[in-house]
Coordinates of C-alpha atoms in Angstrom, one line a residue:
X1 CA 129.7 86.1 117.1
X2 CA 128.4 89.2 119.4
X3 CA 124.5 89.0 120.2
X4 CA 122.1 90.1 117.5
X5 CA 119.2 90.5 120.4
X6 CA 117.5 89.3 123.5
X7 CA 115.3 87.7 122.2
X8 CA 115.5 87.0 118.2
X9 CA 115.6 83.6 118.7
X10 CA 112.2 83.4 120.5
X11 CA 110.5 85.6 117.9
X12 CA 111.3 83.4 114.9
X13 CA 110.3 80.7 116.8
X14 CA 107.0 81.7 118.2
X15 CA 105.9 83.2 114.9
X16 CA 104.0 80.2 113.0
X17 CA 102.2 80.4 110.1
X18 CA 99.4 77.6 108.3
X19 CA 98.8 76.6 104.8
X20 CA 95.9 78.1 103.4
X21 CA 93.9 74.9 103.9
X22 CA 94.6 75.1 107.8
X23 CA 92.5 76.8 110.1
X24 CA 94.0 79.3 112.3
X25 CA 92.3 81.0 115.7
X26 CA 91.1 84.6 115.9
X27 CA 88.8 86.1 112.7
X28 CA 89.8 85.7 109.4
X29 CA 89.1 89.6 107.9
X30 CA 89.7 88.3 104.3
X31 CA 90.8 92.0 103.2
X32 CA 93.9 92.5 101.5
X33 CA 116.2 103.3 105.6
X34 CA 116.3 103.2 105.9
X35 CA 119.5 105.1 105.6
X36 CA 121.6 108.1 104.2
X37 CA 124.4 107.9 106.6
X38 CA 128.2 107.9 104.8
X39 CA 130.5 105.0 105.7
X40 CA 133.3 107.5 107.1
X41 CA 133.4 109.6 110.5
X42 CA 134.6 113.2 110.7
X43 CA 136.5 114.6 113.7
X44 CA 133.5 115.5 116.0
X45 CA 130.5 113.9 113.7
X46 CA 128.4 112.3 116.1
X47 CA 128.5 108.3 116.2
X48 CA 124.5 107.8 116.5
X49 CA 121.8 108.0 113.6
X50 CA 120.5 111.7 113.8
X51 CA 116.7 112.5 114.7
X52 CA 116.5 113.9 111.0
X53 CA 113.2 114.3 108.3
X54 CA 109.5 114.2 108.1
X55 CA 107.5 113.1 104.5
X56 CA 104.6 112.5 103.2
X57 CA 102.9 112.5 99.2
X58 CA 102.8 116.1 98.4
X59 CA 99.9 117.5 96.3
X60 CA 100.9 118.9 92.9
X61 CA 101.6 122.9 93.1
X62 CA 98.4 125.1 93.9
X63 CA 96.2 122.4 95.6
X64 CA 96.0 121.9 99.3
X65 CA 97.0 119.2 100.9
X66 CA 93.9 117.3 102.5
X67 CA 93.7 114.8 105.7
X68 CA 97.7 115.8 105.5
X69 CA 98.8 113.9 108.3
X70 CA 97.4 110.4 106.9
X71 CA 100.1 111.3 104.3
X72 CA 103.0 110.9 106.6
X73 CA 102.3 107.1 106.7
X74 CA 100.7 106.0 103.3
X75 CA 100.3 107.8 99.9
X76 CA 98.0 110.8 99.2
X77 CA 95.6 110.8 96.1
X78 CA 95.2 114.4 95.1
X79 CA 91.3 115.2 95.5
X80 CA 89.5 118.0 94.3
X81 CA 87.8 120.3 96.6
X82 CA 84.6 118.6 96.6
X83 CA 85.5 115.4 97.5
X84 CA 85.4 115.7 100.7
X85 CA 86.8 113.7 103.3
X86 CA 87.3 109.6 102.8
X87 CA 84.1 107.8 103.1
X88 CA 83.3 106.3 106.1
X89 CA 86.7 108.0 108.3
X90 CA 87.0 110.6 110.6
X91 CA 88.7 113.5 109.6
X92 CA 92.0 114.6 111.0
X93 CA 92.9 117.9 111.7
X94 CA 95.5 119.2 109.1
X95 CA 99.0 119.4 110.4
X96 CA 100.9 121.3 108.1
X97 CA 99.0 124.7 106.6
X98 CA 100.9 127.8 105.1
X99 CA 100.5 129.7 108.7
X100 CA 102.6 127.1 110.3
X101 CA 105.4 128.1 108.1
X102 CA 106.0 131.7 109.5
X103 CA 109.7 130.9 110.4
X104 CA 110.5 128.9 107.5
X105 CA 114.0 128.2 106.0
X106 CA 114.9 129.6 102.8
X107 CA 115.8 126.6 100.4
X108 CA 118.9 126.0 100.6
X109 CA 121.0 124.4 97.6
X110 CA 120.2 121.8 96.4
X111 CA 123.2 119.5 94.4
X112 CA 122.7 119.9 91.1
X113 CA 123.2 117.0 90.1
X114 CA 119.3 116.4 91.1
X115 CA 117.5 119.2 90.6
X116 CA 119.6 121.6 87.9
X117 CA 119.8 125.0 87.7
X118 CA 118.2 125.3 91.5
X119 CA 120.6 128.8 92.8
X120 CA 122.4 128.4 96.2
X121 CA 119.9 130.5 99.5
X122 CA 121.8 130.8 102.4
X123 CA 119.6 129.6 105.0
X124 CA 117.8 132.1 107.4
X125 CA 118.4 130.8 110.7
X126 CA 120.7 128.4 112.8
X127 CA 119.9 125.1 113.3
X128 CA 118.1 124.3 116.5
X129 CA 118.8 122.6 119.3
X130 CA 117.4 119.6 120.6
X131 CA 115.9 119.2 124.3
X132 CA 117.9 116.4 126.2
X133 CA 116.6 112.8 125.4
X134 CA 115.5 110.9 128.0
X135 CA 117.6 107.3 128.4
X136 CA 115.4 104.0 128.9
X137 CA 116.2 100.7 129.3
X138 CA 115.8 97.8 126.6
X139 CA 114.1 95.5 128.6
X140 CA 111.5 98.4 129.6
X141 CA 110.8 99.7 126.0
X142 CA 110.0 96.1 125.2
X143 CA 107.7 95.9 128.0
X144 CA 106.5 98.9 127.3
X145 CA 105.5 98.2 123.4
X146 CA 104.4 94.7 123.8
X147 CA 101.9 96.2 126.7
X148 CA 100.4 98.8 124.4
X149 CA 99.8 96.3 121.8
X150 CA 98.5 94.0 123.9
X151 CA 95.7 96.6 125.2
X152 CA 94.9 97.6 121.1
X153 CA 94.0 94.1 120.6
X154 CA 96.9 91.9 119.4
X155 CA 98.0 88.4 120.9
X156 CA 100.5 88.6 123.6
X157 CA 103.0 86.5 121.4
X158 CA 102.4 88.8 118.6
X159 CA 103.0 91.9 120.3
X160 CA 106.2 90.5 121.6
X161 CA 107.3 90.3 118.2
X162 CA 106.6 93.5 117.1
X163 CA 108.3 94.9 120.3
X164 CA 111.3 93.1 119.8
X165 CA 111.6 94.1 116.2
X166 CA 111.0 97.8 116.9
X167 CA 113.3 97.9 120.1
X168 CA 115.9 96.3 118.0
X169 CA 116.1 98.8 115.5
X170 CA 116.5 101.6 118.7
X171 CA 119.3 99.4 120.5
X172 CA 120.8 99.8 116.8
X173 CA 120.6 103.5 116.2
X174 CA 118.0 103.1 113.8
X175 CA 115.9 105.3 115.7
X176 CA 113.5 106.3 112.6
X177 CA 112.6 102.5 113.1
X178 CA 112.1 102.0 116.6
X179 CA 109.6 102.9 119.5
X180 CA 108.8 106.4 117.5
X181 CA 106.8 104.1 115.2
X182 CA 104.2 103.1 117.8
X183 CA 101.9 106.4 116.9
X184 CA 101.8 105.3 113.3
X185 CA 101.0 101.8 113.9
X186 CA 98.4 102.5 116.4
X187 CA 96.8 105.0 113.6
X188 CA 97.0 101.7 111.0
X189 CA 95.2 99.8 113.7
X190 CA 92.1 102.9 113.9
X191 CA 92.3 103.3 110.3
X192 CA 91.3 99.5 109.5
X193 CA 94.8 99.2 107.8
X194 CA 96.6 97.0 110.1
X195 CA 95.2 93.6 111.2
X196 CA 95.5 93.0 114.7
X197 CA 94.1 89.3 114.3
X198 CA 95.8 88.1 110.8
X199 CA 95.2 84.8 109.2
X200 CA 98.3 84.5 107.5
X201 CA 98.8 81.9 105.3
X202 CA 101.3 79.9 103.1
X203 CA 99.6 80.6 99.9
X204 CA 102.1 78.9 97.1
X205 CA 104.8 76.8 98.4
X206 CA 108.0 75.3 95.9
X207 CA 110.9 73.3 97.2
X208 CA 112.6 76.5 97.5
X209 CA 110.0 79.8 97.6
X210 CA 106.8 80.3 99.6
X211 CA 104.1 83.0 99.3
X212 CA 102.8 84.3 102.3
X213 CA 99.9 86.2 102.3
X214 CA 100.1 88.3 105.7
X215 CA 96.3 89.4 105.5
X216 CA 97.2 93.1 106.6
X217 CA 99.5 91.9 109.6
X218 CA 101.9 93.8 111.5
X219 CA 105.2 93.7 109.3
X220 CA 107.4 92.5 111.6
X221 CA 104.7 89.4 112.1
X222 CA 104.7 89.0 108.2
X223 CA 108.2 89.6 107.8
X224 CA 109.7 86.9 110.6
X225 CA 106.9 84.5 109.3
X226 CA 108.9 84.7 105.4
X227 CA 112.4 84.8 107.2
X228 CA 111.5 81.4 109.1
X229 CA 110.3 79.9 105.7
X230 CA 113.3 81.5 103.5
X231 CA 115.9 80.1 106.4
X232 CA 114.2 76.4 106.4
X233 CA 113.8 76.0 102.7
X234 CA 117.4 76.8 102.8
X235 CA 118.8 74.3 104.4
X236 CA 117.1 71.9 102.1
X237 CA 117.7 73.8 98.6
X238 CA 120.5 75.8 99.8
X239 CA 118.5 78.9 98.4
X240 CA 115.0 80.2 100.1
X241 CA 112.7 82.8 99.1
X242 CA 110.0 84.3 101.1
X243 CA 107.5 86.5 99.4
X244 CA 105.6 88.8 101.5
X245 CA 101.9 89.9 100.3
X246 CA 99.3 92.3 101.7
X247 CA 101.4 93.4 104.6
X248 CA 102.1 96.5 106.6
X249 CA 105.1 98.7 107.7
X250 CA 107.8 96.2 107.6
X251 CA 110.1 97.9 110.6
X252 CA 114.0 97.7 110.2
X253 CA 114.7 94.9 107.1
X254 CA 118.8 94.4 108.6
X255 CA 116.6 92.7 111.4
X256 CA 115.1 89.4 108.8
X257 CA 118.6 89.7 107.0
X258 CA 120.9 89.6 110.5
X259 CA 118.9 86.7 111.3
X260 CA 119.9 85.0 108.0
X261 CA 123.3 85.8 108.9
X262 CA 122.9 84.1 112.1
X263 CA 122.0 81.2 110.7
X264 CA 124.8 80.9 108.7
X265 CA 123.3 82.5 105.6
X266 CA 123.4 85.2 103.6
X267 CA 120.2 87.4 103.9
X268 CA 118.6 89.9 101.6
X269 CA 115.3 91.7 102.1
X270 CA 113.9 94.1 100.2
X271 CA 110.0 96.2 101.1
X272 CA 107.7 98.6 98.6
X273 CA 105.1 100.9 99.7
X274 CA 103.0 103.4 98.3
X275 CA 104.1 106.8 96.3
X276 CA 105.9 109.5 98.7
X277 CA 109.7 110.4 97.1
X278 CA 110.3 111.9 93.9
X279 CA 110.7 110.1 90.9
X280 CA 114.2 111.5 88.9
X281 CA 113.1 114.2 86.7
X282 CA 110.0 114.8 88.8
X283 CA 108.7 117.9 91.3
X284 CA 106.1 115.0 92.4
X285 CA 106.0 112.2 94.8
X286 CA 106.4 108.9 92.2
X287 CA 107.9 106.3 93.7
X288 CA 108.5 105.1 97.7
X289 CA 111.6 105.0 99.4
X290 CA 112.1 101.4 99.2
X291 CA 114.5 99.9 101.5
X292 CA 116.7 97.0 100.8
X293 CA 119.2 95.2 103.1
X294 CA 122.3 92.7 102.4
X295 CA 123.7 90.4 105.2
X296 CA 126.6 88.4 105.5
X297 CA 128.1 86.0 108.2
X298 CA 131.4 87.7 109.4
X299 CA 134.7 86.0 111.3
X300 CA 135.7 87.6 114.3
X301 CA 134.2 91.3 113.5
X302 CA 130.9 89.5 113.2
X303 CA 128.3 90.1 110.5
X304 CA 128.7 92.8 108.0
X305 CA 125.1 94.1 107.2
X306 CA 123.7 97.0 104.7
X307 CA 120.3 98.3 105.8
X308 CA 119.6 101.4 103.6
X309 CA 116.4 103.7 101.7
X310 CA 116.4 104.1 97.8
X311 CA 116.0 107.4 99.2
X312 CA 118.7 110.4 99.9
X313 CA 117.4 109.5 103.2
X314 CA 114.7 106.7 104.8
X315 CA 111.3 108.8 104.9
X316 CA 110.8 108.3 109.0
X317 CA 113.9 110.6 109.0
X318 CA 111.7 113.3 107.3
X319 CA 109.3 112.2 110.3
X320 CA 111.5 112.2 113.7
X321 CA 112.8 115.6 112.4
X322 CA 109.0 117.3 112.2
X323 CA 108.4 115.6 115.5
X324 CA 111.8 116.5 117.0
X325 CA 112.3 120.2 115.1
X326 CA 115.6 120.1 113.4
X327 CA 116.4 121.2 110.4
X328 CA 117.5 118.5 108.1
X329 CA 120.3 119.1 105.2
X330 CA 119.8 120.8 101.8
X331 CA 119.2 117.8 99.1
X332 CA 117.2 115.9 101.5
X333 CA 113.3 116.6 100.1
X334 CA 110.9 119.2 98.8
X335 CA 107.9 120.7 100.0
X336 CA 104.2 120.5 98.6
X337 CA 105.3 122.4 95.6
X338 CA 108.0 120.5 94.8
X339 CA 110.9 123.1 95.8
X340 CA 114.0 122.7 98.1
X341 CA 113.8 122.8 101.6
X342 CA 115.6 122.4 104.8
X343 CA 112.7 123.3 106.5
X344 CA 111.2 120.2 109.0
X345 CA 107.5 120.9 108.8
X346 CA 107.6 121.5 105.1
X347 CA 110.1 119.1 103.9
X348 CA 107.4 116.1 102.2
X349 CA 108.9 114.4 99.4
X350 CA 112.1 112.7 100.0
X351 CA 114.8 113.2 96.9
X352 CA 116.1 109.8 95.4
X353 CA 119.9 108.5 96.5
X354 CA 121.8 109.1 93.4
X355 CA 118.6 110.8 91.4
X356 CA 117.8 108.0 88.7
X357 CA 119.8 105.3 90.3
X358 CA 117.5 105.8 93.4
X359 CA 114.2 106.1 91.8
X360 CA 115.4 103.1 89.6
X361 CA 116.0 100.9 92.4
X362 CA 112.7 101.8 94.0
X363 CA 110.7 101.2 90.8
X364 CA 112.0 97.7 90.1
X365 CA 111.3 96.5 94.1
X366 CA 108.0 97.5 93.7
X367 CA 108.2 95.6 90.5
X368 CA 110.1 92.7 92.0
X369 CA 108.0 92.5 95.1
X370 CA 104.3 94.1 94.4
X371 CA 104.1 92.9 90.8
X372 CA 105.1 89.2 91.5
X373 CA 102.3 88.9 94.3
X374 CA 99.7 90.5 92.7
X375 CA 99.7 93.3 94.8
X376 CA 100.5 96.2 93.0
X377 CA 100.8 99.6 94.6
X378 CA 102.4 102.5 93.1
X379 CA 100.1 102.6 89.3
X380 CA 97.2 102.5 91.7
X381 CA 98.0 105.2 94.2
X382 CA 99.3 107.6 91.0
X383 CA 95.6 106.9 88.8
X384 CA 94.0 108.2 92.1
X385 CA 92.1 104.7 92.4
X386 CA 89.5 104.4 95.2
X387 CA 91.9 102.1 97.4
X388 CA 95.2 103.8 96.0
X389 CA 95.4 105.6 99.2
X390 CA 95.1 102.9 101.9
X391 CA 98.7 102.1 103.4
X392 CA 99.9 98.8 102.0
X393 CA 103.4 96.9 101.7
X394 CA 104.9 94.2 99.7
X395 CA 107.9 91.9 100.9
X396 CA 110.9 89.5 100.4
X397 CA 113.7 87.6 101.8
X398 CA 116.1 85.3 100.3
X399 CA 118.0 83.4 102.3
X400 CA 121.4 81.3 100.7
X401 CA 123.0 78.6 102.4
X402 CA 127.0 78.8 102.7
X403 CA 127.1 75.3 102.9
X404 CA 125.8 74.2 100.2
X405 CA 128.4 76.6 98.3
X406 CA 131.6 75.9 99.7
X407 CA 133.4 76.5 102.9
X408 CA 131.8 78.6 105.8
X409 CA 134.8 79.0 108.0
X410 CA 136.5 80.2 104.5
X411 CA 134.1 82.3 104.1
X412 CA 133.6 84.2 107.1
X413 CA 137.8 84.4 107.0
X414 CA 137.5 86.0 103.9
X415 CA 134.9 88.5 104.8
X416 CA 137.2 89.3 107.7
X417 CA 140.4 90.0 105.4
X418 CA 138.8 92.1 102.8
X419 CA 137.3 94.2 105.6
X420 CA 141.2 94.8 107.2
X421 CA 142.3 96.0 103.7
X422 CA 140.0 98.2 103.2
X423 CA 140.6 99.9 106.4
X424 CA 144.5 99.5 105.7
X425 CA 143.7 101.9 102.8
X426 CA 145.1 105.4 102.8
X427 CA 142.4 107.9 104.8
X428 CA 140.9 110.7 102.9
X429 CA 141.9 114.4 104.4
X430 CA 139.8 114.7 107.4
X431 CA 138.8 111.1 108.2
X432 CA 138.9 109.5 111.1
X433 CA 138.3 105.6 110.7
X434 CA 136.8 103.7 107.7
X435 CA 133.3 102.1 108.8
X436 CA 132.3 98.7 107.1
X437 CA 128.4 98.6 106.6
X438 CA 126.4 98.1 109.8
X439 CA 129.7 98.8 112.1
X440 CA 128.2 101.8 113.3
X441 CA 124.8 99.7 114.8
X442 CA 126.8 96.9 116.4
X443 CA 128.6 99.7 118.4
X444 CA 125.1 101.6 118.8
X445 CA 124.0 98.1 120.1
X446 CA 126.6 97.5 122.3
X447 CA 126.4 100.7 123.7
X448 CA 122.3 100.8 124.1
X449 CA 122.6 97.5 125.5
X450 CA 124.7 98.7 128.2
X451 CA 123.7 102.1 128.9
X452 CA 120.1 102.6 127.6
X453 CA 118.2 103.8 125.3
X454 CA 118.3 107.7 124.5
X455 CA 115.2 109.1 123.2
X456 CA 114.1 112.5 122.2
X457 CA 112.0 114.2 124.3
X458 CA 109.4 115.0 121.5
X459 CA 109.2 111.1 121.4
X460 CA 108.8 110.2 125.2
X461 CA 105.8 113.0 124.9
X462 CA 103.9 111.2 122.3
X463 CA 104.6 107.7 124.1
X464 CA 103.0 109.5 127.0
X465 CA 99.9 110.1 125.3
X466 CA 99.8 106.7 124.2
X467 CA 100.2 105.2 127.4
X468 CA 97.5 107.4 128.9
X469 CA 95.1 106.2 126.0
X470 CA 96.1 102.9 127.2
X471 CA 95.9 103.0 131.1
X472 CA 99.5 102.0 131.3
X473 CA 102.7 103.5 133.3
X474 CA 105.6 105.4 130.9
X475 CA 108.7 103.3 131.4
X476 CA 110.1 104.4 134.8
X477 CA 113.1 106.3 133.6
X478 CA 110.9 108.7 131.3
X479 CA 108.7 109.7 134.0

């Protein structure tokens, strides 16, 4: 079986958590794709994720967008004009207003299949190209990370955690999910949304399910904590569940579900977050993106693992594409009146995969995870209620034993042999090799592993002005 990472074992095993009758060091607070890429490559389609898409909860058509960029990581209540900024936070300078837009795309088509009746607009100028990326080593993003965490406030063993989850998802391709996400959780941590010091707690506990309630924690932190529980109540019960409540972004799910895998499990995680992609049938942000991943033990090709958005495309490709510039595909999202665009700086509303199917998905995780802890999110943020804003996410993991269900080795064997035939199967025109879920990351990680890290240049810039806040030296090779 290759290597999932450096050091996944060591996270799940430093993470603990306490019932809710233990006491735990540090302050209790007491306040409570993922995706789009197509299994198939073209002759000269590039093998790594693309720096794609930027999103956020666009207002309804003829307001203005307020505290904008807050939008980009947790949803937006429309407010009227007299509301003012939110009580008791500094307000942010708006970072998308109609001037910006000078150079703006036409819309191009959109399928029609989504949005009927919308007319084909050629587009009004190439796409642009990106400035060369700058290559870093593993080992020195982790350093890196778990350093600027350390200096916000977070336990050393926490902040290893989260570096190792976010690194992961770079070493994978899954660059929307990687290092890029330090800004946003270092403006959770300023905002009062993410809980450097958590007391999280084992708050209902069955012979085969646990609650965990992550008291606004880091989401990898949360998320490993539930993984542990899911794998070990596994092995006695053959099934685990991990619920996840009151947490925050939960990084790269194929991470909690390829450590299921590892185990000798199957894995699946699923995450809900607050209102920011279209609902089917809507010009409006409805629903979130929700992401769910599926993971298998493998033979000899390893683990097959599915890590994907409910959305056309995970929001932080809406993200990396304002921050990086590139135009992102027609279909992809709308702006802030609910139109078309391939535009990066306008595009704020991701589209659903599939239209209904997408939004379906979405609705019933955030019924499957929110509504079973008491945590609900999206009928909140849509009333516009005082908290409806405040980012927020929900969680779970199952974990199944093979063993208990019949033959591993069979298993894995079989997963190997249905793999072959569907490669053996005649190629569509044009098509280069079949890809199995998650082949494209284990090449990525072999790769990154080897050769480094590449990153955007837009994204070494903003780590630079982290690092400066923080009194700490870029990672050598970016400097």
């Amino acid at each position: 079986m290759p290597n999932f990472s450096t050091v996944t074992g060591l996270a799940m095993m430093v993470r603990q958590y306490t019932r809710a009758d233990e006491p735990r060091e540090g302050p209790d607070h007491g306040v409570p794709v993922r995706g789009g890429r197509e299994h198939v490559r073209l002759p000269g389609q590039r093998r790594g994720r693309q720096d794609l898409a930027a999103a956020a909860h666009a207002a309804p058509s003829g307001e203005r967008l307020r505290d904008a960029d807050r939008a980009v990581d947790r949803p937006l209540p429309t407010r009227r004009a007299a509301d003012g900024s939110p009580s008791g936070r500094r307000r942010r300078p708006l970072r998308a207003r109609g001037g910006q837009h000078a150079r703006r795309h036409a819309p191009a088509q959109l399928a029609r299949q989504v949005l009927p009746g919308v007319s084909p607009l050629a587009m009004s100028e190439p796409p642009r190209a990106a400035p060369p990326a700058v290559t870093v080593t593993a080992d020195a993003l982790r350093r890196f990370t778990r350093d600027v965490f350390v200096r916000a406030g977070m336990p050393e063993g926490d902040a290893a955690i989260v570096a190792d989850v976010l690194v992961w998802a770079d070493l994978r391709g899954i660059d929307t999910h990687g290092v890029s996400r330090i800004p946003m959780y270092l403006r959770l941590i300023d905002d009062g949304d993410l809980n450097l010091r958590p007391s999280i707690k084992i708050r209902t506990e069955t012979a085969a399910a646990v609650l965990v309630d992550a008291d606004r924690a880091a989401g990898p932190l949360a998320m490993t904590t539930a993984t542990s529980a899911a794998v070990r109540l596994a092995r006695d019960a053959g099934v685990g569940l991990g619920l996840v409540r009151a947490t925050t972004h939960t990084a790269a799910l194929g991470y909690y579900t390829l450590t299921a895998a590892h185990e000798g499990m199957a894995g699946l995680a699923l995450a809900a977050s607050g209102p920011f992609m279209a609902y089917h049938g809507t010009r409006a942000a409805g629903v979130s993106t929700n992401p769910v991943s599926i993971a298998v033990p493998g033979g000899a090709r390893g683990p097959v693992v599915l890590d994907m958005a409910t959305g056309v495309v995970a929001r932080g490709k809406l993200v990396q594409a304002r921050k990086t510039n590139q135009t992102i595909p027609a279909g992809w999202a709308l702006d802030r009146d609910g139109n078309p665009t391939t535009d990066p700086q306008a595009a704020l509303i991701p589209l659903p995969l599939g239209g209904p199917k997408g939004s379906g998905l979405s609705l019933l995780i955030e019924l499957i995870t929110s509504l079973l802890v008491s945590n609900p999110i999206i009928a909140g943020a849509l009333e516009g209620a005082a908290d409806g804003h405040r980012h927020r996410q929900n969680g779970l993991v199952l974990a199944i034993d093979l063993r208990r269900f019949g033959d591993p080795d069979l298993f894995r064997s079989e997963v190997d042999r249905v793999i072959a035939a569907l490669k053996a199967l005649p190629r569509a025109p044009g098509v280069v090799e079949v890809l199995m879920p998650g082949e494209r990351g284990a090449r990525a990680l072999a790769a990154r592993s080897r050769d480094g890290v590449p990153l955007p240049r837009a994204i070494v810039d903003e780590l630079g002005g982290v690092a400066a806040r923080f009194g700490l030296a870029l990672f050598p090779s970016a400097s």
